[in-house]
C-alpha cells in the first residue's frame, strides 16, 4: 500500500474541526498550488462538513491565521491580498477604506517588524485608509460583531 499524500493526511487529521481543515488545506494550496486538484478530489470522498471545508480552501490567504479570520468575516465580503499602490499588499480590505492585517505574533513580534508595521500604517493612513492589526484575535472569536464601533 502507498503512503497517504500530505493533503490526505492533513484532511484526516483536521477533519474534526471544519475551520481548522479549511485553514490546513488553504495553507497547503498556498504553498503548493498544484495540490488544489487533489484536495478537490479528496473533498468528494468525505462527509458534507469536511467536503465543504475543503472546498472553501483556495490558497489566497497566506497563513492559517488569515484563513481563520476570513472564515469568520467572509459574510462582510472583505477583499483578500489587495495591492495598495505605494504601500504593497494588505491582508484584507473591507469596503474601500478599512484594512485589517491579520498575521499572528510569529510574523510581527520583533522591534523591526513592529516599526515596519507602523511605517506601513502611516503610509496607508496618509492615503485615507483606516488600519487595524489588533482586531484579528478579537475578530477570530467574535466574528463580524468585532467590526462594529
PDB file of C-alpha atoms in Angstrom, residues 84-88 116-129 131:
ATOM      1  CA  UNK A  84      -2.332  49.228  -2.396  1.00  0.00           C
ATOM      2  CA  UNK A  85      -0.190  51.391  -4.717  1.00  0.00           C
ATOM      3  CA  UNK A  86       2.833  52.834  -2.942  1.00  0.00           C
ATOM      4  CA  UNK A  87       2.376  50.542   0.071  1.00  0.00           C
ATOM      5  CA  UNK A  88       2.149  46.946  -1.072  1.00  0.00           C
ATOM      6  CA  UNK A 116       7.780  48.280   9.706  1.00  0.00           C
ATOM      7  CA  UNK A 117       4.102  47.785  10.569  1.00  0.00           C
ATOM      8  CA  UNK A 118       3.915  51.348  11.973  1.00  0.00           C
ATOM      9  CA  UNK A 119       5.503  52.772   8.808  1.00  0.00           C
ATOM     10  CA  UNK A 120       3.014  50.878   6.622  1.00  0.00           C
ATOM     11  CA  UNK A 121       0.119  52.063   8.798  1.00  0.00           C
ATOM     12  CA  UNK A 122       1.301  55.666   8.433  1.00  0.00           C
ATOM     13  CA  UNK A 123       1.543  55.309   4.635  1.00  0.00           C
ATOM     14  CA  UNK A 124      -1.926  53.798   4.497  1.00  0.00           C
ATOM     15  CA  UNK A 125      -3.346  56.485   6.767  1.00  0.00           C
ATOM     16  CA  UNK A 126      -1.835  59.199   4.556  1.00  0.00           C
ATOM     17  CA  UNK A 127      -3.704  57.600   1.626  1.00  0.00           C
ATOM     18  CA  UNK A 128      -7.019  57.709   3.514  1.00  0.00           C
ATOM     19  CA  UNK A 129      -7.175  54.145   4.824  1.00  0.00           C
ATOM     20  CA  UNK A 131      -5.865  50.288   9.596  1.00  0.00           C
TER      21      UNK A 131
END
